[in-house]
Amino acid sequence: MDYTSLLGLPLEAIMVIVVGFYILELAKLIIAKVGNKKSDEVNTLDSNPPKPKG
């Protein structure tokens, strides 16, 4: 499969978009972890943490 023809964008542009989405998701994870730490001090609803996948 020729990725350069994907959406008519050059490979560099596709890589920039992919990396951008990755950084956004990473930022969301970090913000969620920080938010969870703050909310854990307020409420103790998280007495049943989700089991790790695997």
Short mmCIF file of C-alpha atoms in Angstrom, two decimals:
data_model
loop_
_atom_site.label_atom_id
_atom_site.label_comp_id
_atom_site.label_asym_id
_atom_site.label_seq_id
_atom_site.Cartn_x
_atom_site.Cartn_y
_atom_site.Cartn_z
CA MET A 1 0.00 0.00 0.00
CA ASP A 2 1.33 3.39 -0.98
CA TYR A 3 0.85 5.69 1.97
CA THR A 4 1.92 8.76 -0.02
CA SER A 5 -1.36 8.55 -1.97
CA LEU A 6 -3.43 8.25 1.20
CA LEU A 7 -5.82 11.24 1.38
CA GLY A 8 -3.57 12.87 -1.21
CA LEU A 9 -1.14 13.93 1.52
CA PRO A 10 2.63 13.43 1.55
CA LEU A 11 4.05 10.93 4.02
CA GLU A 12 5.55 13.73 6.13
CA ALA A 13 2.14 15.35 6.65
CA ILE A 14 0.62 12.00 7.65
CA MET A 15 3.42 11.42 10.17
CA VAL A 16 2.88 14.90 11.65
CA ILE A 17 -0.84 14.20 12.02
CA VAL A 18 -0.22 10.79 13.61
CA VAL A 19 2.35 12.17 16.05
CA GLY A 20 0.01 15.05 16.86
CA PHE A 21 -2.83 12.68 17.73
CA TYR A 22 -0.42 10.57 19.81
CA ILE A 23 0.71 13.61 21.79
CA LEU A 24 -2.92 14.66 22.32
CA GLU A 25 -3.85 11.22 23.66
CA LEU A 26 -0.76 11.23 25.91
CA ALA A 27 -1.76 14.66 27.25
CA LYS A 28 -5.29 13.41 27.94
CA LEU A 29 -3.89 10.45 29.89
CA ILE A 30 -1.63 12.69 31.97
CA ILE A 31 -4.46 15.13 32.68
CA ALA A 32 -6.76 12.23 33.62
CA LYS A 33 -4.16 10.84 36.05
CA VAL A 34 -3.62 14.24 37.67
CA GLY A 35 -7.41 14.77 37.84
CA ASN A 36 -7.88 11.34 39.43
CA LYS A 37 -5.32 12.13 42.13
CA LYS A 38 -7.13 15.36 42.96
CA SER A 39 -10.58 13.74 42.96
CA ASP A 40 -9.38 10.81 45.11
CA GLU A 41 -8.73 13.30 47.91
CA VAL A 42 -12.29 14.60 47.61
CA ASN A 43 -14.25 11.37 47.24
CA THR A 44 -13.46 7.70 47.77
CA LEU A 45 -15.75 6.30 45.06
CA ASP A 46 -12.74 4.59 43.49
CA SER A 47 -12.65 1.83 46.12
CA ASN A 48 -13.00 -0.70 43.28
CA PRO A 49 -10.25 0.20 40.80
CA PRO A 50 -10.46 -1.32 37.30
CA LYS A 51 -8.52 -4.53 36.84
CA PRO A 52 -5.45 -4.29 34.58
CA LYS A 53 -6.08 -5.65 31.09
CA GLY A 54 -4.27 -8.78 30.13
#
